XYZ file of C-alpha atoms in Angstrom:
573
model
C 10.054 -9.804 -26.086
C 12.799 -7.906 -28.107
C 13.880 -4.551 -27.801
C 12.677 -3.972 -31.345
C 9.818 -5.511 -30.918
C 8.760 -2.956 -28.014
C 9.981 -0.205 -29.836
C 7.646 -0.600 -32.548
C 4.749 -1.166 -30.537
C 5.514 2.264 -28.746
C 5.906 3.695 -31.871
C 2.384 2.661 -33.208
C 0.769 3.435 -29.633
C 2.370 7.319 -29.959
C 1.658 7.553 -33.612
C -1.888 6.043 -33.519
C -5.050 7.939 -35.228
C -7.007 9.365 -31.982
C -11.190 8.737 -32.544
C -12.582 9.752 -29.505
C -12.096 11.620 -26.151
C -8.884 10.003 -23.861
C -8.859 8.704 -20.284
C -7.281 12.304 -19.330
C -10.031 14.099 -21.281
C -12.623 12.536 -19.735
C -11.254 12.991 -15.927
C -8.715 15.274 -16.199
C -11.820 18.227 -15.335
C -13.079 15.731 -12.293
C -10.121 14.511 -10.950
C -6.830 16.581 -11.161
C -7.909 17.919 -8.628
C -9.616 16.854 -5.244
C -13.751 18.164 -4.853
C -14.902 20.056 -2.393
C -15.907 17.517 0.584
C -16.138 13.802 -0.180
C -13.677 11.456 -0.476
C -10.258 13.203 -1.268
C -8.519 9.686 -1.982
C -9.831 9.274 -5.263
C -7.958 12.196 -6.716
C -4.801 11.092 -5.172
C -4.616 7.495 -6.560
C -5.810 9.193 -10.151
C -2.676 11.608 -10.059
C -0.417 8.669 -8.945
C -1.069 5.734 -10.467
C -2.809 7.066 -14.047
C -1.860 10.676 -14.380
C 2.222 9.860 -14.168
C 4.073 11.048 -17.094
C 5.174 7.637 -18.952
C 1.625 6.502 -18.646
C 0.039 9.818 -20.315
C 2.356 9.802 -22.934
C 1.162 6.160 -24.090
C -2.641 6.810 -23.533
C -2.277 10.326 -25.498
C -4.035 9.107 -28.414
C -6.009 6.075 -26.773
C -9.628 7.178 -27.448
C -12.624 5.640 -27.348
C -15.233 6.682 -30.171
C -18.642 6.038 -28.325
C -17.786 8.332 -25.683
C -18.012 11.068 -28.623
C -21.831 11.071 -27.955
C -22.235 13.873 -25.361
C -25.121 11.725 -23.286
C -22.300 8.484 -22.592
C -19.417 11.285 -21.837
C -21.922 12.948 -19.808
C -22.988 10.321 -17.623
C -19.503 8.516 -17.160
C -18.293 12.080 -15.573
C -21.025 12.512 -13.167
C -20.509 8.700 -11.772
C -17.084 9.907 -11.468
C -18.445 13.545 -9.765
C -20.747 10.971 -7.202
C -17.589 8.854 -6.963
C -15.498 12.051 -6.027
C -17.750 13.891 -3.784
C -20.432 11.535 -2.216
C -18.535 10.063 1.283
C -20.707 6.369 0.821
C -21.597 6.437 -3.289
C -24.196 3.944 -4.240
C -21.542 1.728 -6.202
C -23.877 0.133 -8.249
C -25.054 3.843 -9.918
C -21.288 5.192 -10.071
C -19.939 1.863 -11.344
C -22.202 1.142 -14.340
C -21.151 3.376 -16.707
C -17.345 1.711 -16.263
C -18.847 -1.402 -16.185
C -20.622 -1.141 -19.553
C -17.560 0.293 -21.081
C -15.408 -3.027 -19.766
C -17.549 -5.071 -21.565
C -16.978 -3.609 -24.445
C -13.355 -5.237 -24.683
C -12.026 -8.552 -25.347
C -9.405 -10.482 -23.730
C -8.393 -14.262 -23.542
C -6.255 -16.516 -21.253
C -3.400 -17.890 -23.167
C -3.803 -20.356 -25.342
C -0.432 -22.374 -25.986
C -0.503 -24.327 -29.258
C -0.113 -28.131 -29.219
C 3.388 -29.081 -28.761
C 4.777 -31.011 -31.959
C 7.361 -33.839 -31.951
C 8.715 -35.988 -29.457
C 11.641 -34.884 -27.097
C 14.212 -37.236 -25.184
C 14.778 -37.329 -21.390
C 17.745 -34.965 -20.505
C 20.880 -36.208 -19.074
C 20.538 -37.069 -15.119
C 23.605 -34.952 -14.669
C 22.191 -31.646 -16.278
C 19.031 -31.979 -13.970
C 21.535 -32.248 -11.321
C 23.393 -29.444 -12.670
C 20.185 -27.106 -12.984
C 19.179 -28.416 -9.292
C 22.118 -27.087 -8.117
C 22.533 -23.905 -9.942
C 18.368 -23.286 -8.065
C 20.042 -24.032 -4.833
C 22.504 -21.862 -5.223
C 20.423 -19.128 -6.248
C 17.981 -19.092 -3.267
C 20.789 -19.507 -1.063
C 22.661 -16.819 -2.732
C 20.017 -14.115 -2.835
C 18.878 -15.049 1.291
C 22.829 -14.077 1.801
C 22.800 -10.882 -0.353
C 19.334 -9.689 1.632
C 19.016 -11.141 4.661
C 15.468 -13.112 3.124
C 14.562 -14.272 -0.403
C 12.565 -11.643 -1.933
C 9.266 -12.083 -3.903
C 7.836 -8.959 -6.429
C 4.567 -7.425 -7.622
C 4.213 -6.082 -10.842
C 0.682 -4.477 -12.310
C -0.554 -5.283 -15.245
C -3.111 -2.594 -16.072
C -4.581 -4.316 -19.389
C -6.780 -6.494 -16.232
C -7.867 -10.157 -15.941
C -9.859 -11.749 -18.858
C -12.080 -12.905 -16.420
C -12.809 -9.569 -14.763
C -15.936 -7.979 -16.914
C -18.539 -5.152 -16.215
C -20.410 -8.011 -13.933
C -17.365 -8.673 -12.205
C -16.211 -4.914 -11.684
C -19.839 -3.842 -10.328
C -19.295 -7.045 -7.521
C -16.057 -6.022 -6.750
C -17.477 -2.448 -6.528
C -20.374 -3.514 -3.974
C -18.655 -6.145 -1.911
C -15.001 -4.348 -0.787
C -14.441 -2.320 2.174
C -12.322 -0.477 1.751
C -13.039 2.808 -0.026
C -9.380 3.045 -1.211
C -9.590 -0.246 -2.879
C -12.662 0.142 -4.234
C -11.579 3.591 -5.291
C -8.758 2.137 -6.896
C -10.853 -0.683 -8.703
C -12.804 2.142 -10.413
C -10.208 3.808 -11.688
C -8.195 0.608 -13.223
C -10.898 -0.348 -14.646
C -11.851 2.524 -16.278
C -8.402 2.807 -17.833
C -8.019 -0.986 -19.076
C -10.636 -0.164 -21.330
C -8.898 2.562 -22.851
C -5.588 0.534 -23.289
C -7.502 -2.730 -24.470
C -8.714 -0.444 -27.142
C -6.134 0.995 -28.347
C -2.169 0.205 -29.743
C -0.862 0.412 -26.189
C -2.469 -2.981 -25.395
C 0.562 -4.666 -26.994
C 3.102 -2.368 -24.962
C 1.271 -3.216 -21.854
C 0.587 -6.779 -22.362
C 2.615 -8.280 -25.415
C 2.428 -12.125 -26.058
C 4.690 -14.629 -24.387
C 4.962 -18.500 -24.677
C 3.054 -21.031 -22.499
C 0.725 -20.080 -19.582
C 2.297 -18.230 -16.909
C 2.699 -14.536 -17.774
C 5.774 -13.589 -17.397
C 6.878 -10.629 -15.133
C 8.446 -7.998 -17.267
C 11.524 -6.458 -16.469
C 11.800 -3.903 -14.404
C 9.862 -6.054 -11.637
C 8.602 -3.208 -9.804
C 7.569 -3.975 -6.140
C 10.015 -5.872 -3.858
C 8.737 -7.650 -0.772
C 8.517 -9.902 1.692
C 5.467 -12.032 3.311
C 5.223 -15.051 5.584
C 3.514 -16.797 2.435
C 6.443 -16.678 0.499
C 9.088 -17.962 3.034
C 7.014 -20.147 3.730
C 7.184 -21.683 0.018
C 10.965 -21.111 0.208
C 11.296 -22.910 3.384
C 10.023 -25.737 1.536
C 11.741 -25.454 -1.197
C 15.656 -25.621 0.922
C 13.855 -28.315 2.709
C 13.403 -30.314 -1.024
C 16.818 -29.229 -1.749
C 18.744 -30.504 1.285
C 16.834 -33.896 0.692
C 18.023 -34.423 -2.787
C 22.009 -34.825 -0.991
C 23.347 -32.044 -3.807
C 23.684 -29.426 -1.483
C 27.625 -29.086 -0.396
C 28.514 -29.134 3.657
C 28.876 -25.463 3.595
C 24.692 -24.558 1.364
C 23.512 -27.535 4.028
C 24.215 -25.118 7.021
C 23.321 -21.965 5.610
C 20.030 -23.578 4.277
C 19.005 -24.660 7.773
C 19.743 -21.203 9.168
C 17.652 -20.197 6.680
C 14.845 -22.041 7.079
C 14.969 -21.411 10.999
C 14.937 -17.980 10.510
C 12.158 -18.373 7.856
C 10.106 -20.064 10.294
C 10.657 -17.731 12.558
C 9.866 -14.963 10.502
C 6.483 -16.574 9.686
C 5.458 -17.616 13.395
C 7.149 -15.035 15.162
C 6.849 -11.797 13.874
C 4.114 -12.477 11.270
C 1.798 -13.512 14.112
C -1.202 -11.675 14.779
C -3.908 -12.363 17.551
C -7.830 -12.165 16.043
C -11.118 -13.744 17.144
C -12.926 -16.603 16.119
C -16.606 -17.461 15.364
C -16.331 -19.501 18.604
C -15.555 -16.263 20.368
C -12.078 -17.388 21.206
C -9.252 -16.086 20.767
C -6.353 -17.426 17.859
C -2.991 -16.622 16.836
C -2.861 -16.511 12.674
C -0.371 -15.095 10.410
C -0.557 -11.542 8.683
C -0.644 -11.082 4.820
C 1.480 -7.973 5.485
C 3.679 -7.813 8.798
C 4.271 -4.293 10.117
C 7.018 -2.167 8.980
C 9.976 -2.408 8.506
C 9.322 -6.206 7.637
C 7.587 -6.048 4.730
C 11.381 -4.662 3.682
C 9.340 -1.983 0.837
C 11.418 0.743 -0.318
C 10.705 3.916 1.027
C 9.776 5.155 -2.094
C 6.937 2.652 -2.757
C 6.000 2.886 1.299
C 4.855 6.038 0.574
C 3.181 5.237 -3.114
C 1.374 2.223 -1.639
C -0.575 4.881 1.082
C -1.243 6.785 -1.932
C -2.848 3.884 -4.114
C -4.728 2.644 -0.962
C -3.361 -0.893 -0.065
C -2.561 1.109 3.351
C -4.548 -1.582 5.176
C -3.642 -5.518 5.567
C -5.223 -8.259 7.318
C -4.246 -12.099 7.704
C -5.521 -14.831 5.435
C -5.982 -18.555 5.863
C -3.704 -19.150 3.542
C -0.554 -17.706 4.283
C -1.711 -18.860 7.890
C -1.932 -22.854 6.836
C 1.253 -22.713 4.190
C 2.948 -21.115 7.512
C 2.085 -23.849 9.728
C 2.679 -26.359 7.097
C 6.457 -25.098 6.258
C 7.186 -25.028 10.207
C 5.875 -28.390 10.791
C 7.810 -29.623 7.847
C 10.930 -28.023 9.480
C 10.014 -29.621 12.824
C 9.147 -26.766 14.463
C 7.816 -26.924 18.043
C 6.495 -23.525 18.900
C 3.100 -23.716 20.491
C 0.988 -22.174 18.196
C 1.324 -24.679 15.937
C -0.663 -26.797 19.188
C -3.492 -24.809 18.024
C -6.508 -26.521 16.590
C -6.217 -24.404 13.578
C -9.240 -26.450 11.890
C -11.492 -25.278 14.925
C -11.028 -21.329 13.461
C -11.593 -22.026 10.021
C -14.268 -23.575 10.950
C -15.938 -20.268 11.279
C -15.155 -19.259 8.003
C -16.482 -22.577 5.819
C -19.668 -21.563 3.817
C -22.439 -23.731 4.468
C -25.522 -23.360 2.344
C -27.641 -21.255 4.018
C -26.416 -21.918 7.283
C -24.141 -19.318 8.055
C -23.269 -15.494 6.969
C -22.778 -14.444 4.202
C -19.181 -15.157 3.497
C -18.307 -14.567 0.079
C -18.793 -10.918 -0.757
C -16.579 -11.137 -3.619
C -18.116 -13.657 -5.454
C -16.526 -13.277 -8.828
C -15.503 -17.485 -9.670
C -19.208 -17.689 -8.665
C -19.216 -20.357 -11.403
C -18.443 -22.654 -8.719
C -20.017 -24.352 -5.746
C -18.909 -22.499 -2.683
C -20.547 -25.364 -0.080
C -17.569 -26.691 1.890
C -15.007 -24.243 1.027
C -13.459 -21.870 3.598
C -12.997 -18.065 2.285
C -10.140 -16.509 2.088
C -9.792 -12.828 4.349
C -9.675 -13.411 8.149
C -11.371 -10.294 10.373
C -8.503 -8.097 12.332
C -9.676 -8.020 15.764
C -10.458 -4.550 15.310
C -12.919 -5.879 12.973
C -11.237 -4.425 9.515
C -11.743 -6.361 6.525
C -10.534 -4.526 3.722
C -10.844 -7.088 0.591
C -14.574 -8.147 1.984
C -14.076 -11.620 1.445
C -13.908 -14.240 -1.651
C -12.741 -18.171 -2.132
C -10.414 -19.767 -3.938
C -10.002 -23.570 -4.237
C -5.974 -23.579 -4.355
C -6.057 -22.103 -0.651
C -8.605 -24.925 0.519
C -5.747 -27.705 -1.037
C -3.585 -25.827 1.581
C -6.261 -26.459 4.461
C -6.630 -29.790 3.351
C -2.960 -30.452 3.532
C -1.984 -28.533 6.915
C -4.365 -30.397 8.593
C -3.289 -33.410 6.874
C 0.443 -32.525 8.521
C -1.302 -31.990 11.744
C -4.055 -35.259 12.383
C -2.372 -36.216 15.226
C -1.963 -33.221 16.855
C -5.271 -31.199 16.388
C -7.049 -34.619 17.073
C -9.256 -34.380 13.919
C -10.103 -38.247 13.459
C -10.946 -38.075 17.363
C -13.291 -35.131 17.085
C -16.497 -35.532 15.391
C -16.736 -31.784 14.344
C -13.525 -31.445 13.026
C -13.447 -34.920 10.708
C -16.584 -33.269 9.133
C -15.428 -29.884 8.655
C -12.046 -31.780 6.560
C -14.795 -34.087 4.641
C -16.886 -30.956 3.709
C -13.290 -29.157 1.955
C -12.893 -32.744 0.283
C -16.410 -32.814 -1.086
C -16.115 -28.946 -2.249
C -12.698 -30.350 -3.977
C -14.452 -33.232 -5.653
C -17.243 -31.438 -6.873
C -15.305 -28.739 -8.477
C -12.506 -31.438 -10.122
C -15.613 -33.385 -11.139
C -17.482 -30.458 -13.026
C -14.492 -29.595 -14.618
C -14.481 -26.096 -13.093
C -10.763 -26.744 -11.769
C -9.605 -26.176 -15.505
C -11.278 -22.935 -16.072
C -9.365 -20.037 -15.289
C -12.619 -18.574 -13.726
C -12.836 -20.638 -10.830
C -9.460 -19.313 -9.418
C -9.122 -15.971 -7.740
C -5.145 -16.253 -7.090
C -3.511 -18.951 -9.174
C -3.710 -20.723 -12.299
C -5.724 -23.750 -13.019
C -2.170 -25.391 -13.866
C -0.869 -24.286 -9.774
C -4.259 -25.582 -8.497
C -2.826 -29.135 -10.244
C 0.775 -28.944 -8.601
C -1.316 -27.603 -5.349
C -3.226 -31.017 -5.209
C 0.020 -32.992 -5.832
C 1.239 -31.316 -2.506
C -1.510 -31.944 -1.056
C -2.165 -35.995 -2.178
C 1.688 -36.637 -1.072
C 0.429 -35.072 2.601
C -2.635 -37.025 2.394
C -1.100 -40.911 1.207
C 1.717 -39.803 3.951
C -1.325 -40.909 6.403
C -1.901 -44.352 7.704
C -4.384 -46.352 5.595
C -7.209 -46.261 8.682
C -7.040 -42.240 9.155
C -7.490 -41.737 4.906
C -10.407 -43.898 4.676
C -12.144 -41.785 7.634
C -11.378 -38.932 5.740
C -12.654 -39.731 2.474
C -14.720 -42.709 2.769
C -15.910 -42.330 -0.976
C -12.606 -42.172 -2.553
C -12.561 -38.427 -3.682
C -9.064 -38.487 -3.670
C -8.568 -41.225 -5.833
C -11.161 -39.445 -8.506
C -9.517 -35.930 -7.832
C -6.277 -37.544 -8.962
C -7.287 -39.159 -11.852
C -8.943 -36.119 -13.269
C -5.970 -33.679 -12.469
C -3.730 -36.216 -14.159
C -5.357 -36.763 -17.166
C -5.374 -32.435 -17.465
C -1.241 -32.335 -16.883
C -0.643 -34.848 -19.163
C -2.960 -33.822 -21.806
C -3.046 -30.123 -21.618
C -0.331 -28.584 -19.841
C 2.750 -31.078 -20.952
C 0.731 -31.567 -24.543
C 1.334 -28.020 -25.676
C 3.971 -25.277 -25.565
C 5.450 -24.852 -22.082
C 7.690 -22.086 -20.139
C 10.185 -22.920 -17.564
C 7.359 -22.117 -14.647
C 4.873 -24.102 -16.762
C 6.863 -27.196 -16.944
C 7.992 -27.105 -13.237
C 3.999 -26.852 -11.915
C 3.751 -30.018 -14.639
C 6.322 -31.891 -12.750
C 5.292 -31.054 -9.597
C 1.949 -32.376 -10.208
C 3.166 -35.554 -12.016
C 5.521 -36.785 -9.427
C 3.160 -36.511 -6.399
C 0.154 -38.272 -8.789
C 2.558 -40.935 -10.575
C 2.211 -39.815 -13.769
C 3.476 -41.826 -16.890
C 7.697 -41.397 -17.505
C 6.841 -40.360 -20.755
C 4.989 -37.218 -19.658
C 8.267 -35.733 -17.490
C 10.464 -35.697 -20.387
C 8.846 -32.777 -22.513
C 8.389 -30.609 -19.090
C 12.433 -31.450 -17.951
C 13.662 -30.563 -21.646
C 11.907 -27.463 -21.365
C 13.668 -26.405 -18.274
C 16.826 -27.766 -18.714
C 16.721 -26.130 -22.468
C 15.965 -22.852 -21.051
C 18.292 -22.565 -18.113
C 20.004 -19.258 -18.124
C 16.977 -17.472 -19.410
C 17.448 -15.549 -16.560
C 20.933 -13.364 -17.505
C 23.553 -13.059 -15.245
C 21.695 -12.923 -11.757
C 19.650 -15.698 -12.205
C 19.140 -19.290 -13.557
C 15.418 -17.951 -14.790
C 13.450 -15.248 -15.084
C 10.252 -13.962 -12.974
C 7.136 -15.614 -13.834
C 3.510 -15.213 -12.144
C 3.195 -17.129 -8.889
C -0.131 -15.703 -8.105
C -2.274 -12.616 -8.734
C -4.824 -10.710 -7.829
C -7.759 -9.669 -9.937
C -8.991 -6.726 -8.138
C -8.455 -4.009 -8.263
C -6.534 -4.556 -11.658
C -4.221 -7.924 -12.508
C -1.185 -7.646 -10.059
C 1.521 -10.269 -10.298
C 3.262 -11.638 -7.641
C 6.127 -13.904 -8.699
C 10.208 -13.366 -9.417
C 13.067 -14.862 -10.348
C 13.793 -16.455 -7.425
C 10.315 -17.889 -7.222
C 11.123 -19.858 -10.335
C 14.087 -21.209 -8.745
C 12.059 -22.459 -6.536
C 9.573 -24.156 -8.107
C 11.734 -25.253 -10.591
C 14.200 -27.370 -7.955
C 11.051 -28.707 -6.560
C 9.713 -30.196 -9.986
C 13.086 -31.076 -10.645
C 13.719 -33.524 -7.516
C 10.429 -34.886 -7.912
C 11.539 -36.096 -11.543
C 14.862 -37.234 -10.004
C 13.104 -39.306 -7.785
C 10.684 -40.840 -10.360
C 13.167 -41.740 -13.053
């Protein structure tokens, strides 16, 4: 978006006719300052992340006319009092007023329109060109910070799919009181910028599906998930033969010390439902890895993300990228299938696992959830599952037959087949396409996901894939997820990120040499998009939908995705 074009919507959101009591009317009396006794963190996060100046100033004359009726007013302030000063609220009672209020608004997922007119296949020497200008750009920004950096950015307008049902579950099945703290209090204000003028300052429209991150990208960081994904992403460059003598060596010190980074000092020793004892990898390693600025150190206590805990999926995409690399550190010699065992929902056979259960659209039975217990037992998020992180199960263990002995082991080969039959049945239902059934990515990742994930499993010998999926899932998944690429997401109006997921998923599931040409044209056309830094700009990776939608994506990201859809179409022409 223009200058001019945010101007004016500023304008309109300062200038706007005010019907109705404002967020900081409402809470202002409650929540400026801390009650007397219960929880004190409530206040904090209110004065930090909605009371800031720049964020009053827009809201001033965001009001909402119902809450005019002294009764409503009245009882959305005393859930708010029972928020403030009861130490274990009942959620349900101090989230339903908030709740009724969210479904009150109305957002959609983006909706490209149908692309028009053919386009020809670019030049092989610009794809080469834009290969190499991604290359350079991941290699360049790893030399300029000592590790490629991925951002968060909030979006505080929420997640279409995130309604009053979904808030009170959110509400109820967290742990932590920050977060859940926090989740209340977003929510409460995306209703109030829905409503009003400041929606299109907050959220204004962009082209295709991934949103893109807005400039100034707030949050800088650094996770074993993401060098992971970049440690793939030098390995696809090296084996396209562009890099030069000199981006060849600094790309392998890279990815060693990427690797590293993710098995090293991202490791963390937890428990399993076996009662033995695992080494995973952290969401979050300690400080000073995470490499936050000081400034948002601080602001991230205050908000209440104080607490992390590892996940099973930066734990597989960690062991993936390593074994990739040829990495021969012993923890990889761990059956890692044996401890997510413990966490694959089984209908009524096992605890509770899903706590979050907001894509509960979807047939949980086979899947493996997301959140992985600290050994001190913490589990902050509660728990939830997403299908894109069972692809990266699927595909670890794929990478790692051999070595964990799956085909061998009777328990294991059926804990794989139950993750392919949760896969088929949600491709088959058509859930896969809605952005519902997703709690980090988009349905169009999920598709490039799979690719990665097919290439891993046709990389096996003939014998070993029809043990693991006897019925021909695969075959089915890959037909479906096709037909959705080359219909939906290469039929209509595409961004740079779009059109690299596209390619990604086309080259791994042989789609038709007609369908890469609109997605390479779209990248190759908007190369430089990204100013004088970088070839592209910052688009969302992944997300979270609690507490509000949070971004995680960048520049760099792009890059990387980008060179990796780009080699694939290299290869295929």
């Amino acid at each position: 978006m223009s200058l001019q074009y945010f101007a004016g919507a500023a304008c309109r959101a300062l200038t706007a006719r005010k019907d109705g009591p404002s967020l900081y009317e409402v809470c202002d009396p409650i929540l400026r300052q801390p009650g007397s006794g219960g929880d004190p963190h409530l206040s904090k996060f209110y004065r930090t992340a909605l009371g800031n100046p720049a964020l009053r100033t827009l809201l001033r004359r965001a009001g909402l006319p119902e809450l005019n009726d002294p009764a409503r007013l009245n009882a959305l302030r005393q859930a708010l009092v029972l928020a403030r000063d009861n130490p274990t609220p009942d959620w349900e009672s101090v989230g339903g007023p908030i709740a009724e209020l969210v479904d009150g608004i109305t957002l959609q997922h983006p909706a490209p329109p149908r692309r028009t007119g053919a386009v020809a296949m670019p030049p092989a020497a610009e794809i080469d060109r834009v290969i190499r200008a991604c290359g350079a750009d991941l290699l360049g920004s790893y030399g300029r910070n000592g590790f490629i950096p991925t951002y968060a950015a909030f979006n505080l307008i929420g997640d279409p799919d995130i309604r009053g049902r979904e808030v009170l579950m959110a509400l109820q099945g967290l742990d932590a009181r920050g977060y859940k703290n926090s989740t209340l209090m977003f929510n409460l204000a995306r209703v109030f910028i829905a409503r009003s003028p400041a929606a299109a300052v907050i959220n204004p429209p962009w082209r295709g599906i991934a949103e893109p991150m807005w400039e100034p990208v707030q949050i800088r960081h650094r996770s074993a998930y993401y060098d992971a994904f970049f440690t793939e992403a030098l390995l696809s460059y090296l084996e396209t033969g562009l890099a030069s003598s000199e981006q060849t060596g600094t790309a392998r010190a890279a990815i060693a010390a990427m690797v590293d980074f993710c098995l090293e000092t991202s490791r963390e020793e937890v428990r399993g439902a076996d009662g033995k004892s695992y080494h995973v990898v952290t969401a979050l390693a300690p400080p000073p890895h995470p490499r936050f600025s000081r400034f948002f150190t601080q602001i991230k206590q205050d908000l209440g993300f104080g607490v992390y805990v590892p996940d099973c999926d930066t734990t597989a995409c960690s062991f993936s990228a390593a074994t990739q690399a040829g990495s021969n550190d012993p923890i990889l010699d761990q059956p890692l299938v044996d401890f997510y065992a413990g966490y694959q929902v089984r209908a009524g056979g096992n605890e509770p696992r899903v706590t979050v259960p907001i894509n509960d659209n979807i047939d949980y039975e086979g899947g493996v959830a997301t959140w992985i217990d600290s050994m001190a037992g913490e589990r902050p998020y509660g728990n939830d599952l997403d299908p894109t992180l069972n692809l990266d199960v699927l595909e670890v263990s794929f990478r790692n037959l051999t070595r964990w002995q799956i085909l061998e082991t009777e328990a294991r080969l059926a804990f794989i087949r139950r993750i392919v039959g949760f896969q088929q049945r949600l491709v088959l239902s058509g859930a896969f396409a809605d952005p519902r059934a997703h709690i980090y990515y988009l349905p169009e990742l999920y598709c490039a996901y799979f690719g990665r994930c097919y290439h891993a499993f046709m990389a096996l010998p003939p014998a070993a894939r029809q043990a693991i999926d006897p019925g021909g899932a695969f075959e089915l998944i890959r037909l479906r997820v096709l037909a959705y690429v080359e219909d939906e997401l290469v039929g209509r109006e595409m961004n740079p990120f779009d059109a690299a997921l596209a390619l990604i998923a086309l080259g791994h599931l042989g789609g038709n040499e007609a369908s890469f040409a609109p997605a390479v044209h779209c990248i190759v056309t908007a190369f430089g998009e990204g100013g004088r830094r970088h070839p592209y700009r910052a688009y969302e990776w992944n997300k979270m939908k609690t507490p509000t939608r949070i971004l995680v994506g960048g520049p760099e990201v792009t890059s990387a995705f980008v060179l990796m859809g780009l080699a694939l179409a290299r290869r295929c022409r």
